[in-house]
PDB file of C-alpha atoms and ligand atoms in Angstrom:
ATOM      1  CA  UNK A   1       4.662 -18.620  12.076  1.00  0.00           C
ATOM      2  CA  UNK A   2       2.879 -15.678  10.853  1.00  0.00           C
ATOM      3  CA  UNK A   3       1.663 -14.121   7.689  1.00  0.00           C
ATOM      4  CA  UNK A   4       4.036 -13.173   5.251  1.00  0.00           C
ATOM      5  CA  UNK A   5       4.098 -10.510   2.556  1.00  0.00           C
ATOM      6  CA  UNK A   6       6.278 -10.523  -0.611  1.00  0.00           C
ATOM      7  CA  UNK A   7       6.167  -7.810  -3.376  1.00  0.00           C
ATOM      8  CA  UNK A   8       5.587  -9.004  -7.027  1.00  0.00           C
ATOM      9  CA  UNK A   9       6.976  -6.293  -9.340  1.00  0.00           C
ATOM     10  CA  UNK A  10       4.380  -5.365 -12.025  1.00  0.00           C
ATOM     11  CA  UNK A  11       4.105  -2.676 -14.745  1.00  0.00           C
ATOM     12  CA  UNK A  12       6.460   0.178 -14.234  1.00  0.00           C
ATOM     13  CA  UNK A  13       6.688   0.836 -10.702  1.00  0.00           C
ATOM     14  CA  UNK A  14       3.749  -1.074  -9.033  1.00  0.00           C
ATOM     15  CA  UNK A  15       4.014  -3.878  -6.830  1.00  0.00           C
ATOM     16  CA  UNK A  16       1.148  -6.603  -6.130  1.00  0.00           C
ATOM     17  CA  UNK A  17       1.563  -8.316  -2.881  1.00  0.00           C
ATOM     18  CA  UNK A  18       1.530 -12.094  -2.125  1.00  0.00           C
ATOM     19  CA  UNK A  19       0.239 -12.805   1.457  1.00  0.00           C
ATOM     20  CA  UNK A  20       0.706 -16.276   2.886  1.00  0.00           C
ATOM     21  CA  UNK A  21      -0.798 -17.341   6.036  1.00  0.00           C
ATOM     22  CA  UNK A  22       0.680 -19.822   8.353  1.00  0.00           C
ATOM     23  CA  UNK A  23      -2.131 -22.227   7.575  1.00  0.00           C
ATOM     24  CA  UNK A  24      -1.202 -22.086   4.012  1.00  0.00           C
ATOM     25  CA  UNK A  25      -3.777 -19.637   2.666  1.00  0.00           C
ATOM     26  CA  UNK A  26      -2.794 -17.342  -0.154  1.00  0.00           C
ATOM     27  CA  UNK A  27      -4.058 -13.963  -1.241  1.00  0.00           C
ATOM     28  CA  UNK A  28      -2.900 -11.080  -3.649  1.00  0.00           C
ATOM     29  CA  UNK A  29      -3.190  -7.711  -3.388  1.00  0.00           C
ATOM     30  CA  UNK A  30      -3.901  -5.362  -6.266  1.00  0.00           C
ATOM     31  CA  UNK A  31      -3.215  -8.120  -9.260  1.00  0.00           C
ATOM     32  CA  UNK A  32      -2.896  -5.397 -12.068  1.00  0.00           C
ATOM     33  CA  UNK A  33      -0.903  -7.434 -14.486  1.00  0.00           C
ATOM     34  CA  UNK A  34      -2.095 -11.118 -14.621  1.00  0.00           C
ATOM     35  CA  UNK A  35       0.714 -12.746 -16.189  1.00  0.00           C
ATOM     36  CA  UNK A  36       3.647 -11.965 -13.297  1.00  0.00           C
ATOM     37  CA  UNK A  37       1.015 -12.554 -10.760  1.00  0.00           C
ATOM     38  CA  UNK A  38       0.035 -16.023 -11.890  1.00  0.00           C
ATOM     39  CA  UNK A  39       3.438 -16.924 -12.678  1.00  0.00           C
ATOM     40  CA  UNK A  40       4.239 -15.954  -8.979  1.00  0.00           C
ATOM     41  CA  UNK A  41       1.139 -17.879  -7.572  1.00  0.00           C
ATOM     42  CA  UNK A  42       1.915 -20.820  -9.651  1.00  0.00           C
ATOM     43  CA  UNK A  43       5.662 -20.800  -8.455  1.00  0.00           C
ATOM     44  CA  UNK A  44       4.685 -20.947  -4.675  1.00  0.00           C
ATOM     45  CA  UNK A  45       2.241 -23.834  -4.688  1.00  0.00           C
ATOM     46  CA  UNK A  46      -0.583 -22.729  -7.423  1.00  0.00           C
ATOM     47  CA  UNK A  47      -3.237 -21.538  -5.057  1.00  0.00           C
ATOM     48  CA  UNK A  48      -4.906 -18.457  -4.459  1.00  0.00           C
ATOM     49  CA  UNK A  49      -7.691 -17.854  -2.181  1.00  0.00           C
ATOM     50  CA  UNK A  50      -8.587 -14.228  -2.256  1.00  0.00           C
ATOM     51  CA  UNK A  51      -7.679 -11.197  -3.947  1.00  0.00           C
ATOM     52  CA  UNK A  52      -7.904  -7.769  -2.073  1.00  0.00           C
ATOM     53  CA  UNK A  53      -8.397  -4.705  -3.956  1.00  0.00           C
ATOM     54  CA  UNK A  54      -7.282  -1.296  -2.566  1.00  0.00           C
ATOM     55  CA  UNK A  55      -8.733   1.192  -5.124  1.00  0.00           C
ATOM     56  CA  UNK A  56     -10.188   0.993  -8.586  1.00  0.00           C
ATOM     57  CA  UNK A  57      -7.063   2.600 -10.758  1.00  0.00           C
ATOM     58  CA  UNK A  58      -6.078   0.120 -13.709  1.00  0.00           C
ATOM     59  CA  UNK A  59      -2.567  -0.193 -12.183  1.00  0.00           C
ATOM     60  CA  UNK A  60      -4.132  -2.222  -9.149  1.00  0.00           C
ATOM     61  CA  UNK A  61      -7.129  -3.836 -10.743  1.00  0.00           C
ATOM     62  CA  UNK A  62      -6.671  -4.664 -14.174  1.00  0.00           C
ATOM     63  CA  UNK A  63      -5.397  -8.425 -13.765  1.00  0.00           C
ATOM     64  CA  UNK A  64      -8.261  -9.216 -11.161  1.00  0.00           C
ATOM     65  CA  UNK A  65     -10.824 -11.185 -13.629  1.00  0.00           C
ATOM     66  CA  UNK A  66      -7.711 -13.364 -14.887  1.00  0.00           C
ATOM     67  CA  UNK A  67      -6.630 -14.206 -11.561  1.00  0.00           C
ATOM     68  CA  UNK A  68     -10.074 -14.796 -10.495  1.00  0.00           C
ATOM     69  CA  UNK A  69     -10.741 -17.036 -13.644  1.00  0.00           C
ATOM     70  CA  UNK A  70      -7.569 -19.145 -12.888  1.00  0.00           C
ATOM     71  CA  UNK A  71      -7.624 -19.835  -9.596  1.00  0.00           C
ATOM     72  CA  UNK A  72     -11.424 -19.329  -8.870  1.00  0.00           C
ATOM     73  CA  UNK A  73     -10.787 -17.222  -5.706  1.00  0.00           C
ATOM     74  CA  UNK A  74     -12.844 -14.733  -4.145  1.00  0.00           C
ATOM     75  CA  UNK A  75     -12.584 -10.802  -4.863  1.00  0.00           C
ATOM     76  CA  UNK A  76     -12.604  -8.343  -2.045  1.00  0.00           C
ATOM     77  CA  UNK A  77     -12.835  -4.693  -2.206  1.00  0.00           C
ATOM     78  CA  UNK A  78     -14.362  -1.396  -1.371  1.00  0.00           C
ATOM     79  CA  UNK A  79     -18.212  -1.360  -0.996  1.00  0.00           C
ATOM     80  CA  UNK A  80     -18.406   2.402  -1.874  1.00  0.00           C
ATOM     81  CA  UNK A  81     -16.565   1.934  -5.002  1.00  0.00           C
ATOM     82  CA  UNK A  82     -18.030  -1.431  -6.486  1.00  0.00           C
ATOM     83  CA  UNK A  83     -19.531   0.502  -9.282  1.00  0.00           C
ATOM     84  CA  UNK A  84     -15.942   0.911 -10.716  1.00  0.00           C
ATOM     85  CA  UNK A  85     -13.992  -1.992  -9.314  1.00  0.00           C
ATOM     86  CA  UNK A  86     -14.226  -5.710 -10.653  1.00  0.00           C
ATOM     87  CA  UNK A  87     -16.998  -7.541  -9.565  1.00  0.00           C
ATOM     88  CA  UNK A  88     -17.050  -8.152  -5.763  1.00  0.00           C
ATOM     89  CA  UNK A  89     -17.609 -11.193  -3.942  1.00  0.00           C
ATOM     90  CA  UNK A  90     -16.905  -9.267  -0.656  1.00  0.00           C
ATOM     91  CA  UNK A  91     -17.884  -5.686  -0.376  1.00  0.00           C
ATOM     92  CA  UNK A  92     -15.889  -4.039   2.600  1.00  0.00           C
ATOM     93  CA  UNK A  93     -16.413  -0.877   4.601  1.00  0.00           C
ATOM     94  CA  UNK A  94     -14.718   0.969   7.573  1.00  0.00           C
ATOM     95  CA  UNK A  95     -14.260  -1.365  10.535  1.00  0.00           C
ATOM     96  CA  UNK A  96     -15.053  -4.751   8.494  1.00  0.00           C
ATOM     97  CA  UNK A  97     -12.829  -7.558   8.895  1.00  0.00           C
ATOM     98  CA  UNK A  98     -11.937  -9.931   5.954  1.00  0.00           C
ATOM     99  CA  UNK A  99     -10.391 -13.564   6.466  1.00  0.00           C
ATOM    100  CA  UNK A 100      -7.448 -14.970   4.657  1.00  0.00           C
ATOM    101  CA  UNK A 101      -7.590 -18.602   6.073  1.00  0.00           C
ATOM    102  CA  UNK A 102      -7.480 -18.177   9.890  1.00  0.00           C
ATOM    103  CA  UNK A 103      -5.950 -14.651   9.506  1.00  0.00           C
ATOM    104  CA  UNK A 104      -8.117 -11.444   9.521  1.00  0.00           C
ATOM    105  CA  UNK A 105      -7.749  -8.283   8.078  1.00  0.00           C
ATOM    106  CA  UNK A 106      -9.265  -4.824   9.489  1.00  0.00           C
ATOM    107  CA  UNK A 107     -10.465  -2.940   7.035  1.00  0.00           C
ATOM    108  CA  UNK A 108      -9.834   0.849   6.962  1.00  0.00           C
ATOM    109  CA  UNK A 109     -11.772   3.334   4.589  1.00  0.00           C
ATOM    110  CA  UNK A 110      -8.625   5.604   3.476  1.00  0.00           C
ATOM    111  CA  UNK A 111      -9.927   7.989   1.108  1.00  0.00           C
ATOM    112  CA  UNK A 112      -7.760  11.070  -0.270  1.00  0.00           C
ATOM    113  CA  UNK A 113      -5.872   9.573  -3.353  1.00  0.00           C
ATOM    114  CA  UNK A 114      -9.362   8.277  -4.293  1.00  0.00           C
ATOM    115  CA  UNK A 115     -12.872   8.530  -2.757  1.00  0.00           C
ATOM    116  CA  UNK A 116     -13.422   4.578  -2.199  1.00  0.00           C
ATOM    117  CA  UNK A 117      -9.749   3.938  -1.175  1.00  0.00           C
ATOM    118  CA  UNK A 118      -9.467   1.061   1.514  1.00  0.00           C
ATOM    119  CA  UNK A 119      -6.224  -0.288   3.440  1.00  0.00           C
ATOM    120  CA  UNK A 120      -5.935  -3.453   5.039  1.00  0.00           C
ATOM    121  CA  UNK A 121      -4.196  -4.569   8.141  1.00  0.00           C
ATOM    122  CA  UNK A 122      -3.188  -7.906   9.269  1.00  0.00           C
ATOM    123  CA  UNK A 123      -2.421  -8.224  13.073  1.00  0.00           C
ATOM    124  CA  UNK A 124      -1.146 -11.370  12.457  1.00  0.00           C
ATOM    125  CA  UNK A 125       2.286 -10.735  10.885  1.00  0.00           C
ATOM    126  CA  UNK A 126       1.696  -6.720  11.223  1.00  0.00           C
ATOM    127  CA  UNK A 127       1.258  -6.759   7.556  1.00  0.00           C
ATOM    128  CA  UNK A 128      -0.316  -3.176   6.713  1.00  0.00           C
ATOM    129  CA  UNK A 129      -1.654  -2.760   2.698  1.00  0.00           C
ATOM    130  CA  UNK A 130      -2.128   0.797   2.241  1.00  0.00           C
ATOM    131  CA  UNK A 131      -2.248   0.895  -1.706  1.00  0.00           C
ATOM    132  CA  UNK A 132      -1.631   4.394  -2.996  1.00  0.00           C
ATOM    133  CA  UNK A 133      -2.239   6.012   0.369  1.00  0.00           C
ATOM    134  CA  UNK A 134       1.013   5.725   1.985  1.00  0.00           C
ATOM    135  CA  UNK A 135       4.314   5.273   0.331  1.00  0.00           C
ATOM    136  CA  UNK A 136       7.774   4.973   2.097  1.00  0.00           C
ATOM    137  CA  UNK A 137       8.783   8.588   2.454  1.00  0.00           C
ATOM    138  CA  UNK A 138       5.608   9.518   0.620  1.00  0.00           C
ATOM    139  CA  UNK A 139       2.079   9.595   0.130  1.00  0.00           C
ATOM    140  CA  UNK A 140      -0.587   9.237  -2.597  1.00  0.00           C
ATOM    141  CA  UNK A 141      -1.558  12.223  -4.745  1.00  0.00           C
ATOM    142  CA  UNK A 142      -5.038  13.881  -3.901  1.00  0.00           C
ATOM    143  CA  UNK A 143      -6.796  12.718  -7.255  1.00  0.00           C
ATOM    144  CA  UNK A 144      -9.979  12.636  -5.505  1.00  0.00           C
ATOM    145  CA  UNK A 145      -9.913  13.989  -1.957  1.00  0.00           C
ATOM    146  CA  UNK A 146      -8.807  16.798   0.088  1.00  0.00           C
ATOM    147  CA  UNK A 147      -5.618  17.157   2.275  1.00  0.00           C
ATOM    148  CA  UNK A 148      -7.973  16.714   5.318  1.00  0.00           C
ATOM    149  CA  UNK A 149      -9.157  13.265   4.096  1.00  0.00           C
ATOM    150  CA  UNK A 150      -5.747  12.303   3.638  1.00  0.00           C
ATOM    151  CA  UNK A 151      -4.420  13.602   7.055  1.00  0.00           C
ATOM    152  CA  UNK A 152      -7.515  11.547   8.590  1.00  0.00           C
ATOM    153  CA  UNK A 153      -6.574   8.543   6.289  1.00  0.00           C
ATOM    154  CA  UNK A 154      -2.857   8.556   7.567  1.00  0.00           C
ATOM    155  CA  UNK A 155      -3.999   8.975  11.107  1.00  0.00           C
ATOM    156  CA  UNK A 156      -5.902   5.632  11.226  1.00  0.00           C
ATOM    157  CA  UNK A 157      -2.443   4.138  10.881  1.00  0.00           C
ATOM    158  CA  UNK A 158      -1.305   5.832  14.172  1.00  0.00           C
ATOM    159  CA  UNK A 159      -2.723   3.064  16.203  1.00  0.00           C
ATOM    160  CA  UNK A 160      -0.650   0.571  14.455  1.00  0.00           C
ATOM    161  CA  UNK A 161       2.644  -0.649  15.937  1.00  0.00           C
ATOM    162  CA  UNK A 162       5.938   0.554  15.096  1.00  0.00           C
ATOM    163  CA  UNK A 163       7.075  -2.851  13.525  1.00  0.00           C
ATOM    164  CA  UNK A 164       4.350  -2.841  10.898  1.00  0.00           C
ATOM    165  CA  UNK A 165       5.468  -3.999   7.514  1.00  0.00           C
ATOM    166  CA  UNK A 166       4.415  -1.277   5.088  1.00  0.00           C
ATOM    167  CA  UNK A 167       3.452  -2.892   1.754  1.00  0.00           C
ATOM    168  CA  UNK A 168       2.847  -0.274  -0.671  1.00  0.00           C
ATOM    169  CA  UNK A 169       1.565  -0.005  -3.983  1.00  0.00           C
ATOM    170  CA  UNK A 170       4.477   1.556  -5.735  1.00  0.00           C
ATOM    171  CA  UNK A 171       7.995   1.515  -5.769  1.00  0.00           C
ATOM    172  CA  UNK A 172       8.492   5.356  -5.369  1.00  0.00           C
ATOM    173  CA  UNK A 173      10.919   5.299  -2.343  1.00  0.00           C
ATOM    174  CA  UNK A 174      14.037   7.134  -3.992  1.00  0.00           C
ATOM    175  CA  UNK A 175      11.945   9.874  -5.808  1.00  0.00           C
ATOM    176  CA  UNK A 176      10.059  10.395  -2.424  1.00  0.00           C
ATOM    177  CA  UNK A 177      13.366  10.288  -0.649  1.00  0.00           C
ATOM    178  CA  UNK A 178      14.744  13.306  -3.105  1.00  0.00           C
ATOM    179  CA  UNK A 179      11.607  15.232  -2.234  1.00  0.00           C
ATOM    180  CA  UNK A 180      11.556  14.673   1.345  1.00  0.00           C
ATOM    181  CA  UNK A 181      15.182  15.775   1.918  1.00  0.00           C
ATOM    182  CA  UNK A 182      14.209  19.163   0.418  1.00  0.00           C
ATOM    183  CA  UNK A 183      11.767  19.336   3.475  1.00  0.00           C
ATOM    184  CA  UNK A 184      13.704  18.003   6.284  1.00  0.00           C
ATOM    185  CA  UNK A 185      17.521  17.869   5.290  1.00  0.00           C
ATOM    186  CA  UNK A 186      18.485  17.518   8.929  1.00  0.00           C
ATOM    187  CA  UNK A 187      16.493  14.394   9.628  1.00  0.00           C
ATOM    188  CA  UNK A 188      18.793  11.318  10.563  1.00  0.00           C
ATOM    189  CA  UNK A 189      16.189   8.719  10.055  1.00  0.00           C
ATOM    190  CA  UNK A 190      15.266  10.179   6.573  1.00  0.00           C
ATOM    191  CA  UNK A 191      18.889  10.396   5.477  1.00  0.00           C
ATOM    192  CA  UNK A 192      19.504   6.915   6.608  1.00  0.00           C
ATOM    193  CA  UNK A 193      16.285   5.650   5.056  1.00  0.00           C
ATOM    194  CA  UNK A 194      17.381   7.395   1.878  1.00  0.00           C
ATOM    195  CA  UNK A 195      20.913   5.894   1.933  1.00  0.00           C
ATOM    196  CA  UNK A 196      19.177   2.341   2.589  1.00  0.00           C
ATOM    197  CA  UNK A 197      16.610   2.721  -0.232  1.00  0.00           C
ATOM    198  CA  UNK A 198      19.503   3.628  -2.666  1.00  0.00           C
ATOM    199  CA  UNK A 199      21.540   0.876  -1.654  1.00  0.00           C
ATOM    200  CA  UNK A 200      18.589  -1.490  -2.067  1.00  0.00           C
ATOM    201  CA  UNK A 201      17.803  -0.386  -5.718  1.00  0.00           C
ATOM    202  CA  UNK A 202      21.395  -0.654  -6.497  1.00  0.00           C
ATOM    203  CA  UNK A 203      21.351  -4.268  -5.508  1.00  0.00           C
ATOM    204  CA  UNK A 204      18.306  -4.751  -7.516  1.00  0.00           C
ATOM    205  CA  UNK A 205      15.875  -5.246  -4.473  1.00  0.00           C
ATOM    206  CA  UNK A 206      12.536  -3.467  -3.503  1.00  0.00           C
ATOM    207  CA  UNK A 207      12.670  -1.134  -0.862  1.00  0.00           C
ATOM    208  CA  UNK A 208       9.523  -2.528   0.520  1.00  0.00           C
ATOM    209  CA  UNK A 209       8.024  -3.246   2.937  1.00  0.00           C
ATOM    210  CA  UNK A 210       9.102  -0.295   5.109  1.00  0.00           C
ATOM    211  CA  UNK A 211       8.704  -0.442   8.738  1.00  0.00           C
ATOM    212  CA  UNK A 212       5.779   1.837  10.091  1.00  0.00           C
ATOM    213  CA  UNK A 213       8.190   3.200  13.180  1.00  0.00           C
ATOM    214  CA  UNK A 214      10.822   4.020  10.624  1.00  0.00           C
ATOM    215  CA  UNK A 215       8.424   6.076   8.260  1.00  0.00           C
ATOM    216  CA  UNK A 216       7.055   7.835  11.403  1.00  0.00           C
ATOM    217  CA  UNK A 217      10.730   9.067  11.976  1.00  0.00           C
ATOM    218  CA  UNK A 218      11.553   9.684   8.279  1.00  0.00           C
ATOM    219  CA  UNK A 219       8.259  10.505   6.155  1.00  0.00           C
ATOM    220  CA  UNK A 220       7.427  14.071   6.226  1.00  0.00           C
ATOM    221  CA  UNK A 221       3.569  13.186   4.905  1.00  0.00           C
ATOM    222  CA  UNK A 222       3.397  11.198   8.365  1.00  0.00           C
ATOM    223  CA  UNK A 223       5.292  13.667  10.430  1.00  0.00           C
ATOM    224  CA  UNK A 224       2.692  16.491   9.438  1.00  0.00           C
ATOM    225  CA  UNK A 225       0.724  17.615  12.583  1.00  0.00           C
ATOM    226  CA  UNK A 226      -2.120  19.045  10.758  1.00  0.00           C
ATOM    227  CA  UNK A 227      -4.172  18.695   7.644  1.00  0.00           C
ATOM    228  CA  UNK A 228      -2.952  22.262   6.299  1.00  0.00           C
ATOM    229  CA  UNK A 229       0.679  21.380   6.807  1.00  0.00           C
ATOM    230  CA  UNK A 230       0.142  17.795   5.198  1.00  0.00           C
ATOM    231  CA  UNK A 231      -1.533  20.011   2.154  1.00  0.00           C
ATOM    232  CA  UNK A 232       1.262  22.341   1.987  1.00  0.00           C
ATOM    233  CA  UNK A 233       3.540  19.534   1.764  1.00  0.00           C
ATOM    234  CA  UNK A 234       1.652  17.713  -0.565  1.00  0.00           C
ATOM    235  CA  UNK A 235       1.280  20.746  -2.887  1.00  0.00           C
ATOM    236  CA  UNK A 236       5.233  21.314  -2.807  1.00  0.00           C
ATOM    237  CA  UNK A 237       5.869  17.740  -3.681  1.00  0.00           C
ATOM    238  CA  UNK A 238       3.410  18.120  -6.763  1.00  0.00           C
ATOM    239  CA  UNK A 239       5.496  20.950  -8.125  1.00  0.00           C
ATOM    240  CA  UNK A 240       8.611  19.395  -7.049  1.00  0.00           C
TER     241      UNK A 240
HETATM  242 ZN1   ZN B 301      -3.864   4.997  -7.754  1.00  0.00          ZN
HETATM  243 FE1   FE B 302      -1.343   3.359  -8.239  1.00  0.00          FE
END
């Protein structure tokens, strides 16, 4: 048994992620809408030990205090952004680890979308929580950062295994696919992923988690070889 990650659809196109460790510990990532998150936690044993926040945007943090009040759980997030996050019990920086029961997540500072954005990787289960840094077939908008920062942030995922489960903050895969296919119309991995995502959505299913190895083959933002290329792709996507 290893950690599992289940998406909870919230708001218009966000996911909160419900994490369950093999020892029964339960965590929730980016609980922006308290009611569906609390309902999902009640339906799976009524326990929550830890809230993990990726970045300060309201569509990721807004339900945090209500979930904390209901379960009495700890809240972890970026030390660099604690002035604009809900109150943190655990303030995290690059290289830190944070424990969910016996499982430990490695913390990576991944600026680009926002300055204080962090991502989490649980080696147990190979679960990556990249927030709005990496999407399936896309990456986050550069709202507070540069292409160089985003390139370095995405580069931090390079050491992670191909079978890593990529648990993104938004269901953007189909619209990302439409743009990605304009960048790499001949990319067979991309064509296959676009078809898979379309079928998943038709069936009413999330397209996530994605597999990191597949993203390496299909996602033009992960395939960019330098920051200038990434910046150019990002600029075309912004106009798409
Ligand atoms: Zn965001
Ligand atoms: Fe977001």
